[in-house]
Short mmCIF file of C-alpha atoms and ligand atoms in Angstrom, two decimals:
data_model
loop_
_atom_site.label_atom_id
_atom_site.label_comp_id
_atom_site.label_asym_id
_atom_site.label_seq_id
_atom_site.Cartn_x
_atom_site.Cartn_y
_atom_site.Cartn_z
CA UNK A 1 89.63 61.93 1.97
CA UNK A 2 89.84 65.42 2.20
CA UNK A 3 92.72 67.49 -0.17
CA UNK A 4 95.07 68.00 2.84
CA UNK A 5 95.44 64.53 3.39
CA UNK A 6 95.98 63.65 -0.50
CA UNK A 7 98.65 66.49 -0.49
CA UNK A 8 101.19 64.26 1.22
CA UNK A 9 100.98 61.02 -1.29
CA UNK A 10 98.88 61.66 -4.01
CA UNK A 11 100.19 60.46 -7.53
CA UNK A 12 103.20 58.81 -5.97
CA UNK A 13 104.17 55.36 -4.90
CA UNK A 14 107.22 54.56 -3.09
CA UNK A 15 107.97 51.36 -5.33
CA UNK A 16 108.93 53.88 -7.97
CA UNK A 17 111.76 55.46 -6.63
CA UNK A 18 113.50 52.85 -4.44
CA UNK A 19 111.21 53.16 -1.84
CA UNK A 20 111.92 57.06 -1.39
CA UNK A 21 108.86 58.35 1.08
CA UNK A 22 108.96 61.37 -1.18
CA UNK A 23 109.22 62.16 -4.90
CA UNK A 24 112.74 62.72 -5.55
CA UNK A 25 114.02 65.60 -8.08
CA UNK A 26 113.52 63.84 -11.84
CA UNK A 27 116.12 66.14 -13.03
CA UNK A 28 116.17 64.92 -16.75
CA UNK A 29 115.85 65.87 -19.97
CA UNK A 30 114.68 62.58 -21.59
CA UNK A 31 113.82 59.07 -20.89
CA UNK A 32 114.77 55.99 -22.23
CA UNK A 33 112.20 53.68 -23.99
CA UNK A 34 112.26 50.23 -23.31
CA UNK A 35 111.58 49.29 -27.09
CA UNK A 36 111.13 51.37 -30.06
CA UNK A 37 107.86 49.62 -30.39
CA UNK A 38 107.18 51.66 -26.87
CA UNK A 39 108.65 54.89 -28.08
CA UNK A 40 106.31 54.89 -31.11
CA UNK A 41 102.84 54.32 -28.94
CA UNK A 42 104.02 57.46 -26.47
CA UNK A 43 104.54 59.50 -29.65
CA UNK A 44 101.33 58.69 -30.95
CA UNK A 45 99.30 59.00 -27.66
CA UNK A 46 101.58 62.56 -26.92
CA UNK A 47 100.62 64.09 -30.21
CA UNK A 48 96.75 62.86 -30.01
CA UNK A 49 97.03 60.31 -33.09
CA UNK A 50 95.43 57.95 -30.39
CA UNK A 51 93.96 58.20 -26.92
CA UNK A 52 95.03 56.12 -24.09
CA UNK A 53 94.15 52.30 -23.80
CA UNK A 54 92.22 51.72 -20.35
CA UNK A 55 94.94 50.60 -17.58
CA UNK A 56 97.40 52.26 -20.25
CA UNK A 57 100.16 54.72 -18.69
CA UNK A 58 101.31 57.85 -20.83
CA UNK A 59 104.65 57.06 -21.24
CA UNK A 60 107.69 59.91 -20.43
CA UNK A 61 109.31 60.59 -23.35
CA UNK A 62 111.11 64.08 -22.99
CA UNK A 63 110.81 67.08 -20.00
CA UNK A 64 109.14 69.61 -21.94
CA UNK A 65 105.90 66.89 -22.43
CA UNK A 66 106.04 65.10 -19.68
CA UNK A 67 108.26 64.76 -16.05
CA UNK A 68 107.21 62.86 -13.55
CA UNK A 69 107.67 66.00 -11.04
CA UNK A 70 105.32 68.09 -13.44
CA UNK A 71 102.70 65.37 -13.47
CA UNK A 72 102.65 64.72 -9.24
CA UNK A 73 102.00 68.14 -9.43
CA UNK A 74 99.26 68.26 -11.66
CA UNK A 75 97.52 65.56 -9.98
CA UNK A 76 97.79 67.11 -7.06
CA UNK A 77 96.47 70.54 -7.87
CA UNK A 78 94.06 68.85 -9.50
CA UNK A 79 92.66 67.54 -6.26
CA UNK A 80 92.87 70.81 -4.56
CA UNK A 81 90.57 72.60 -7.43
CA UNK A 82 88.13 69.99 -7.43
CA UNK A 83 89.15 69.82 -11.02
CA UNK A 84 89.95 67.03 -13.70
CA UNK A 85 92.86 68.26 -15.00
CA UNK A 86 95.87 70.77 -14.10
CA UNK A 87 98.72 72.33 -15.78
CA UNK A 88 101.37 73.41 -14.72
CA UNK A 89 103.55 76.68 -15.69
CA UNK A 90 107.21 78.20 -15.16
CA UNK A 91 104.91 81.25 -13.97
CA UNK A 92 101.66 82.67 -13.63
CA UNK A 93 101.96 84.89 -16.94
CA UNK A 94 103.40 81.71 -18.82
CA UNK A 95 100.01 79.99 -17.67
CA UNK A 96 97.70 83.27 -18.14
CA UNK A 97 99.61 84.04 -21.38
CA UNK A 98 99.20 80.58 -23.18
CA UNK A 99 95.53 80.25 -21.99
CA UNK A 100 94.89 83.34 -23.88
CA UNK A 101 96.96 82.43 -26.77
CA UNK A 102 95.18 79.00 -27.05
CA UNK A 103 91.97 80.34 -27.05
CA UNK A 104 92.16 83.38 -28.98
CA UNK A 105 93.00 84.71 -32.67
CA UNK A 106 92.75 88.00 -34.41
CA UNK A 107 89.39 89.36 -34.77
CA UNK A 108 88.22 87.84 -31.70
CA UNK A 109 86.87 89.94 -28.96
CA UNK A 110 87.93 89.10 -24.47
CA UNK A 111 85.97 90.59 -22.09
CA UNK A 112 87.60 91.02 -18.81
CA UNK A 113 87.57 92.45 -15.60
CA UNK A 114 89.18 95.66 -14.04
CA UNK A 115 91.51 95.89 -12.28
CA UNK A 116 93.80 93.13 -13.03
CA UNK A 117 97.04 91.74 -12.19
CA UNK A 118 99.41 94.67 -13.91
CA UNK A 119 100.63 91.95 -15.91
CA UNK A 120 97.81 90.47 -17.60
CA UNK A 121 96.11 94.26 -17.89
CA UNK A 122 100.23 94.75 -20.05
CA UNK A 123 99.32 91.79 -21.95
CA UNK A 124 95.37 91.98 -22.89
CA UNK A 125 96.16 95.56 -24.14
CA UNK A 126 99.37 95.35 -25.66
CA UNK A 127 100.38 92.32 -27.20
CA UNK A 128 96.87 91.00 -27.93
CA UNK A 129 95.70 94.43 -28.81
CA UNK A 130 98.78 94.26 -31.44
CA UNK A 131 97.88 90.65 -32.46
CA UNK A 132 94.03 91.97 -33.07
CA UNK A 133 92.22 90.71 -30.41
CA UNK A 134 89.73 93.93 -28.90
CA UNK A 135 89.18 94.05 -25.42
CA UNK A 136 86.76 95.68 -23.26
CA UNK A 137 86.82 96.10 -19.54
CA UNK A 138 84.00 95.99 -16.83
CA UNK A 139 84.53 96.65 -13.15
CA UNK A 140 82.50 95.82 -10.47
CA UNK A 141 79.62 98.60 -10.54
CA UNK A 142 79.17 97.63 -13.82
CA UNK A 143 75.92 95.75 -14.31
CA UNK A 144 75.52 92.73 -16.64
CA UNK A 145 72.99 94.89 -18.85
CA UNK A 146 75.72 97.36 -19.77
CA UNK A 147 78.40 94.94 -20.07
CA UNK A 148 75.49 93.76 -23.03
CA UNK A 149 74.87 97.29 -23.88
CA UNK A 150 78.21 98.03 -24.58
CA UNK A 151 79.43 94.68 -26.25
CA UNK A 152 76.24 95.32 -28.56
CA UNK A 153 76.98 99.06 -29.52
CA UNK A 154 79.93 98.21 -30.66
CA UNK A 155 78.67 94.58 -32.77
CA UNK A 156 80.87 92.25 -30.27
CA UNK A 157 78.59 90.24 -29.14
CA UNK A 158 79.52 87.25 -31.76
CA UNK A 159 83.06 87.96 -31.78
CA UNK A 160 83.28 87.87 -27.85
CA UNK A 161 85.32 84.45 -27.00
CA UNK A 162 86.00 84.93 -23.55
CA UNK A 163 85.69 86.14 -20.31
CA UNK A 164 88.19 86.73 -18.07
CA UNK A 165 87.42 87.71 -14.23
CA UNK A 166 89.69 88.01 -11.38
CA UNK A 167 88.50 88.59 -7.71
CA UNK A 168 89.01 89.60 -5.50
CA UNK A 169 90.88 92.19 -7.88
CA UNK A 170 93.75 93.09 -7.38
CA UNK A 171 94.86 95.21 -5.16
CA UNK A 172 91.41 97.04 -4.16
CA UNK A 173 89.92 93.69 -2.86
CA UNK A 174 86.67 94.33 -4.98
CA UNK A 175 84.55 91.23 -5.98
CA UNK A 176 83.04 90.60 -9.30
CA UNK A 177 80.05 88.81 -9.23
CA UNK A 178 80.55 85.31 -10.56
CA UNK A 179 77.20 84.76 -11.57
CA UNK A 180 77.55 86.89 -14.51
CA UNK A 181 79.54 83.56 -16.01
CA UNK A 182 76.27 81.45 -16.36
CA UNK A 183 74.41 84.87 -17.70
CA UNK A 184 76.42 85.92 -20.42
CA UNK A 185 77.30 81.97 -21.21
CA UNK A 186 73.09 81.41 -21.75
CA UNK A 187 73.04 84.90 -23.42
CA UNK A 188 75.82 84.13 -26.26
CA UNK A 189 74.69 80.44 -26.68
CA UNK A 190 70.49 81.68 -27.29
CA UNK A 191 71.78 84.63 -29.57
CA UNK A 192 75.07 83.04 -31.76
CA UNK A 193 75.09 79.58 -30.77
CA UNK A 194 78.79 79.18 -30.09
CA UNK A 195 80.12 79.08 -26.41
CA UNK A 196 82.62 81.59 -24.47
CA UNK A 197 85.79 80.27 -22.54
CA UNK A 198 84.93 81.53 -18.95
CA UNK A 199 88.63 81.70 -16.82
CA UNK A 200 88.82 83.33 -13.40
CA UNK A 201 92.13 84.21 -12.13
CA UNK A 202 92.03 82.45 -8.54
CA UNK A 203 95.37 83.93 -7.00
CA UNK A 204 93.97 85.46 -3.80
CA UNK A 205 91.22 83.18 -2.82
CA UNK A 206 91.51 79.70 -4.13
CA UNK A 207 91.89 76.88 -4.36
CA UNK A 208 90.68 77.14 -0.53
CA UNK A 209 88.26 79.95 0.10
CA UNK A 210 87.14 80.46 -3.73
CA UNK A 211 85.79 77.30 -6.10
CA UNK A 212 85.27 79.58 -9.57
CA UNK A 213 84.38 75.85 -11.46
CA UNK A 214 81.29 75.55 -9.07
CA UNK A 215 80.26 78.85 -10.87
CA UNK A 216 80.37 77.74 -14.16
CA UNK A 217 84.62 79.00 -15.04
CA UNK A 218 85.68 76.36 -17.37
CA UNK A 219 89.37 77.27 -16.56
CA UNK A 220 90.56 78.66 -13.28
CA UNK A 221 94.61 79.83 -13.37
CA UNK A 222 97.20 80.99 -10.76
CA UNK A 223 100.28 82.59 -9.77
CA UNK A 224 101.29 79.72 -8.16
CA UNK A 225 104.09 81.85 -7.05
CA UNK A 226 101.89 82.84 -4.50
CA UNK A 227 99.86 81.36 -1.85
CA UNK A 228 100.63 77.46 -3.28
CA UNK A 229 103.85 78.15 -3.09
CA UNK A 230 103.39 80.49 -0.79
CA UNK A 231 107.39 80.47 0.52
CA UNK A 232 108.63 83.88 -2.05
CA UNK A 233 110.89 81.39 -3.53
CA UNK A 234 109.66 80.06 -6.68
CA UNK A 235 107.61 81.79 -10.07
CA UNK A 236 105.53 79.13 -11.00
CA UNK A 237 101.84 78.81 -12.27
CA UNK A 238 98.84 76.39 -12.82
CA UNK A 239 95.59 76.66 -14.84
CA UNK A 240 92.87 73.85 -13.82
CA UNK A 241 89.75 73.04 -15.66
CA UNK A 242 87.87 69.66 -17.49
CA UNK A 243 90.68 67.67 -19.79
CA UNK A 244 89.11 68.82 -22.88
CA UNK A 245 89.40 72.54 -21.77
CA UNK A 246 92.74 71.91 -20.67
CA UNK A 247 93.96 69.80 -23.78
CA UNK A 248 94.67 72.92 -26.38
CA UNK A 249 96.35 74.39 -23.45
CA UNK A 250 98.83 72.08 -22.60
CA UNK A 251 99.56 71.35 -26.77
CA UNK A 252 100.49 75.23 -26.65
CA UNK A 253 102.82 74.84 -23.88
CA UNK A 254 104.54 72.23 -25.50
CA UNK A 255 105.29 74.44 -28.17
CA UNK A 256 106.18 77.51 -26.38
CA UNK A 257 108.06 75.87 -23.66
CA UNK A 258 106.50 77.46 -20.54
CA UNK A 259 106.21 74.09 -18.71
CA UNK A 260 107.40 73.93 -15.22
CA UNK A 261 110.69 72.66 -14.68
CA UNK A 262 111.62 69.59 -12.71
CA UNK A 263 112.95 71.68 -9.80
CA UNK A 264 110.58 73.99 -9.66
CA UNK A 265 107.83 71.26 -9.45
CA UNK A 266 109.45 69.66 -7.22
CA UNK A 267 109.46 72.93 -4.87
CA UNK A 268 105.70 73.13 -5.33
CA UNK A 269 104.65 69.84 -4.12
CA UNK A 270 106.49 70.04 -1.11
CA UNK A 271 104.79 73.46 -0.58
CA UNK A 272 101.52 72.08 -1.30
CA UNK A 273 101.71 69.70 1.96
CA UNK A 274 101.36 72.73 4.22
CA UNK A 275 98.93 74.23 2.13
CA UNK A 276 96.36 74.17 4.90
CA UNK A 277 97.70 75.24 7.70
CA UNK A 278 99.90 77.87 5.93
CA UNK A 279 96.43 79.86 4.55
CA UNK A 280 94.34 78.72 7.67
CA UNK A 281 96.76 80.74 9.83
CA UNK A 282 97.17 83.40 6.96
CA UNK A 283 93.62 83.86 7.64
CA UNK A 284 93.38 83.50 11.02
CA UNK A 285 95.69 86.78 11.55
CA UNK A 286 94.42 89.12 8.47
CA UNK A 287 91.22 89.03 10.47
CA UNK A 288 93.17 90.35 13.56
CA UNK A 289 94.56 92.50 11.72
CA UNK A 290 91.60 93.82 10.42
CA UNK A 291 89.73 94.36 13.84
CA UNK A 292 92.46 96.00 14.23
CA UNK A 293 93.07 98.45 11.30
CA UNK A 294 89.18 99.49 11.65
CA UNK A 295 89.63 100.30 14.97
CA UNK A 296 92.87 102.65 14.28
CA UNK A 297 91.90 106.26 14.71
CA UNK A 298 94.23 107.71 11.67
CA UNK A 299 93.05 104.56 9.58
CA UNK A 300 90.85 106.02 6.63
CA UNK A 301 89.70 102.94 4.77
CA UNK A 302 90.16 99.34 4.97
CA UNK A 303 89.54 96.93 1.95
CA UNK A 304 88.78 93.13 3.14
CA UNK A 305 86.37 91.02 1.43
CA UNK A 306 83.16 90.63 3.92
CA UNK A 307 83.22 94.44 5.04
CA UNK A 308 80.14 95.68 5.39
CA UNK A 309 81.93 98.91 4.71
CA UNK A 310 82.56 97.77 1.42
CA UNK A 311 78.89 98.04 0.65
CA UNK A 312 75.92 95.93 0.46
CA UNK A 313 76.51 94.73 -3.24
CA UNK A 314 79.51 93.66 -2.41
CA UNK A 315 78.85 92.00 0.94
CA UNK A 316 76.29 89.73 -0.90
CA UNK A 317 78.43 88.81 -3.68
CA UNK A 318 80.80 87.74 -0.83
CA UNK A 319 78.43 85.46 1.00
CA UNK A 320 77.08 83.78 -2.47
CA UNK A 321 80.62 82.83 -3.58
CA UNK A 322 83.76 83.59 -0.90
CA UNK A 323 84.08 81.12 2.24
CA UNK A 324 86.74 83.63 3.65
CA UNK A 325 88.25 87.02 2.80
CA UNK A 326 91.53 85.07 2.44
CA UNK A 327 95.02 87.17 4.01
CA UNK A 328 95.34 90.17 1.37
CA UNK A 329 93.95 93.62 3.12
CA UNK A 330 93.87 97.29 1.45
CA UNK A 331 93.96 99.96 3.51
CA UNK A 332 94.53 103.54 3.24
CA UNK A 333 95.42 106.67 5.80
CA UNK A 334 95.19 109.22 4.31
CA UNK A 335 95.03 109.56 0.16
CA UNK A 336 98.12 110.47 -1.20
CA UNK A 337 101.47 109.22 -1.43
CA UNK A 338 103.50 111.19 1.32
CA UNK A 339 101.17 109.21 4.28
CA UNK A 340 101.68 105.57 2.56
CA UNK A 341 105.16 105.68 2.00
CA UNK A 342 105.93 107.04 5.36
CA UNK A 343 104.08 104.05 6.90
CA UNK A 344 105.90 101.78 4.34
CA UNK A 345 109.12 103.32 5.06
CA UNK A 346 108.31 103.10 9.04
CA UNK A 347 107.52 99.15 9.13
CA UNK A 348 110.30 96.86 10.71
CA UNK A 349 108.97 93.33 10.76
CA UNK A 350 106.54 93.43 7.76
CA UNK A 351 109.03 93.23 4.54
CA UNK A 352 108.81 96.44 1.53
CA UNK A 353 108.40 93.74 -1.18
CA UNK A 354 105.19 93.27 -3.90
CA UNK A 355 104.44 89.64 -4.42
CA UNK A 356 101.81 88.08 -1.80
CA UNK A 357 100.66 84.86 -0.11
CA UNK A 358 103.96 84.50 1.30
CA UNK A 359 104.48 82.93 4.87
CA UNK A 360 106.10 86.36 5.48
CA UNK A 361 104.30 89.26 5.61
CA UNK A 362 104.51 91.57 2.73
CA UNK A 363 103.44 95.60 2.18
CA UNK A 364 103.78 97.88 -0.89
CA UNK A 365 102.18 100.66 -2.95
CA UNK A 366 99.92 99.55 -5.43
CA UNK A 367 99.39 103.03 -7.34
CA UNK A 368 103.33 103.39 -7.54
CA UNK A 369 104.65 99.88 -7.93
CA UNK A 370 102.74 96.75 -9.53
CA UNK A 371 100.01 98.66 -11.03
CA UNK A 372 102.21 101.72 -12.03
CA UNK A 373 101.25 100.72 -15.62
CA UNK A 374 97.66 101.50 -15.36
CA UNK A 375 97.07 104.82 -16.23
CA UNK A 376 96.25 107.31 -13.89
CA UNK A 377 92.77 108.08 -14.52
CA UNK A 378 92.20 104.53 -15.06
CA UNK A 379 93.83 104.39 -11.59
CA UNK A 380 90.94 106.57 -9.83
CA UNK A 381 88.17 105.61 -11.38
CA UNK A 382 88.64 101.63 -10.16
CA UNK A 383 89.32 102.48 -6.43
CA UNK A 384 93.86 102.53 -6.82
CA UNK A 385 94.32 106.05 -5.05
CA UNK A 386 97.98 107.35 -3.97
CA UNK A 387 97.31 106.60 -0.29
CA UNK A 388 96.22 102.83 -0.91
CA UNK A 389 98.97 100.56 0.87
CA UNK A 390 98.56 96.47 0.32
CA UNK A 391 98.98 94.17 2.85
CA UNK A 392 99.44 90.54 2.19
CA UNK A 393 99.83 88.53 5.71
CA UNK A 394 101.88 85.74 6.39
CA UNK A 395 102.14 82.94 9.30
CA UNK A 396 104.38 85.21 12.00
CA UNK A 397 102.37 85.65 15.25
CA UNK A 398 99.61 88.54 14.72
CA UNK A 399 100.34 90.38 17.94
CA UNK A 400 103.77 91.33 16.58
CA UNK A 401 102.51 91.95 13.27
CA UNK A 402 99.63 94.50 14.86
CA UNK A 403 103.15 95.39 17.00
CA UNK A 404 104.69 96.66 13.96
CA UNK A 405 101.85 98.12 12.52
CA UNK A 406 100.74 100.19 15.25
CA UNK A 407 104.58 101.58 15.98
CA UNK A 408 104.61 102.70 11.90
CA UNK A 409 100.92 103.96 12.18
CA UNK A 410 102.18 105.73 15.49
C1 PLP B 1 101.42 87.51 -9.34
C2 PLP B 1 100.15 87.39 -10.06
C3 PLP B 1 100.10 87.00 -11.41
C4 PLP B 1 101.36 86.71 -12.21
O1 PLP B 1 102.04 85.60 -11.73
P1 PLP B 1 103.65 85.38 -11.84
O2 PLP B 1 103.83 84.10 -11.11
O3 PLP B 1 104.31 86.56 -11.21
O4 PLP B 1 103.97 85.29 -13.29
C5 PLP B 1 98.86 86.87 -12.00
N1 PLP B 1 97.72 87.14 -11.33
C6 PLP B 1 97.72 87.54 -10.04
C7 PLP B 1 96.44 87.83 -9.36
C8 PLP B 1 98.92 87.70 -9.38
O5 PLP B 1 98.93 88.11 -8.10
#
């Protein structure tokens, strides 16, 4: 079956839950054991003293290891990243942070990829940079030979323990290449013998138009406040990968306490049903809106994954590893502030609001808002100028979306 058609039932079974069609809301803090014989083997299968029998069930002991409305979830994003294992977060930065955090200590070196969520660009180069772990940065001129170069010059290579990418980045749309996973994988394992953690932040594209795991990513992770969610009324987040990648991850989380709540989860899988058709027709009107922004005499630049204004590199790189540009467009009238702001100011159905993959359509101002961290030089020199405006499209009908464009652009 395809992952639509899982969405609805997967990990669930009526005879449960009374018969309920649907998961109810497990809104508990603990469970009660049947025998303390039975409380015992959870512990010890929870904590890793033993692995699972076959046929054996992990038992639910308490809601920050295990909830039933956590684990329907997991399954389930499992499916939809192709993936063996999920887990899931009380937000994307709980799920970013604690990947890093379980993969990294001081001394170590991440490599990652510019520009990033503002949040995850605060964390890599404040608190890890306080905690000792280097960082350096690549964008998406650079080539693999000076990412080398420059992890070389400064004797990194055998320190460097992983690579994070995100792409399209956000907000400028640009792709990194993910081929450069398998490259600097082969090149670390010939030179040191020890592997790299490869994670690509999947926010914009997946787990539809984007597979990062079929490109050698051993962990992909999401806002899953975002597109799965994908209704601007949860924080959540997921990382996906094999169960051995994902097993240091989820003993962290049970330590720090960012597991998703019962609620939340809840929220999620019912979101995750219309998944499909919520992206498909996310999709469906970026691209109009796209023919249309390029078209738009007092448009300067647009930013969409597949442009063949966006240069040749980049057009390849989208054909090798992007099925669709997804529903998140730059674009930019003139290049300052004064222009963006009076077109943000001027827009009557599309809401003023960062966040993105909503069903509603959402605009704001990169340079002054979620990436107002990143400083300013930084700013220019990866493609965040003071006229760039974000778009993120949602599911209301494109001709009054273009409607309300137009009037602001007018
Ligand atoms: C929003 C976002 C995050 C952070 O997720 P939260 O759910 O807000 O914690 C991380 N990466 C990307 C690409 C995002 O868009």
């Amino acid at each position: 079956m395809k992952a639509e058609s899982h969405m609805m039932s997967f990990g669930y079974n009526p005879d449960w839950s009374e018969g309920s069609v649907k998961p109810p809301i497990f809104q508990t803090s603990t469970f009660v054991f049947k025998t303390a014989e039975e409380g015992k083997r959870f512990f010890e299968v929870a904590y890793g003293k033993d692995s699972l029998k076959k046929h054996e069930q992990i038992g639910l002991i308490y809601s920050r290891i295990n909830n039933p409305n956590m684990q329907i979830l997991e399954e389930r994003l499992a499916v939809l990243e192709d993936s063996e294992e999920a887990a899931a977060f009380e937000s994307g930065m709980s799920a970013i942070s604690t990947t890093m955090l379980a993969y990294l200590k001081p001394g170590d070196v991440i490599l990652y990829s510019k520009p990033t969520y503002g949040g995850t660009h605060h964390f890599i180069n404040n608190f890890l940079a306080e905690i000792g772990v280097a960082s350096i940065g690549f964008n998406h001129n650079t080539e693999i030979q000076e990412i080398w170069e420059k992890l070389e010059s400064k004797k990194l290579t055998s320190k460097l323990k992983m690579l994070y990418i995100e792409t399209p980045a956000n907000p400028t749309n640009s792709l990194i290449d993910l081929s450069i996973i398998k490259q600097l994988k082969e090149k670390i394992q010939q030179i040191h013998n020890h592997e790299i953690v490869a994670v690509v932040d999947n926010t914009y594209l997946g787990p539809i138009w984007q597979k990062p795991l079929a490109f050698g990513a051993d962990l992909v992770c999401y806002s899953a406040t975002k597109f799965l969610n994908g209704h601007s009324d949860v924080i959540a987040g997921a990382v996906m990968g094999k169960h051995e990648n994902i097993l240091p991850i989820k003993t962290l989380r049970t330590f720090l306490g960012s597991m998703i709540a019962p609620y939340t989860a809840w929220l999620l899988t019912r979101s995750l049903e219309t998944l499909h058709i919520r992206m498909n027709q996310q999709e469906k009107n970026a691209k109009k809106i796209v023919e249309f922004l390029t078209q738009h005499p007092k448009v300067k630049n647009v930013f969409y994954p597949g442009l063949s204004s966006m240069g040749q590199k980049q057009l390849d790189i989208y054909q090798s590893q992007c099925l669709s540009g997804g529903a998140m467009i730059g674009f930019t009238i003139e290049e300052n502030e004064a222009s963006a702001f009076k077109l943000l100011n001027s827009l009557k159905l599309i809401k003023l609001a960062v966040s993105l993959g909503s069903n509603e359509s959402l605009a704001q101002h990169p340079y002054s808002m979620t990436h107002t961290d990143v400083p300013d030089e930084e700013k220019k020199a990866i493609g965040i100028n003071e006229g760039l405006i974000r778009l993120s499209v949602g599911i209301e009908s494109y001709n009054d979306l273009i409607e309300d464009l137009s009037q602001a652009l007018d």
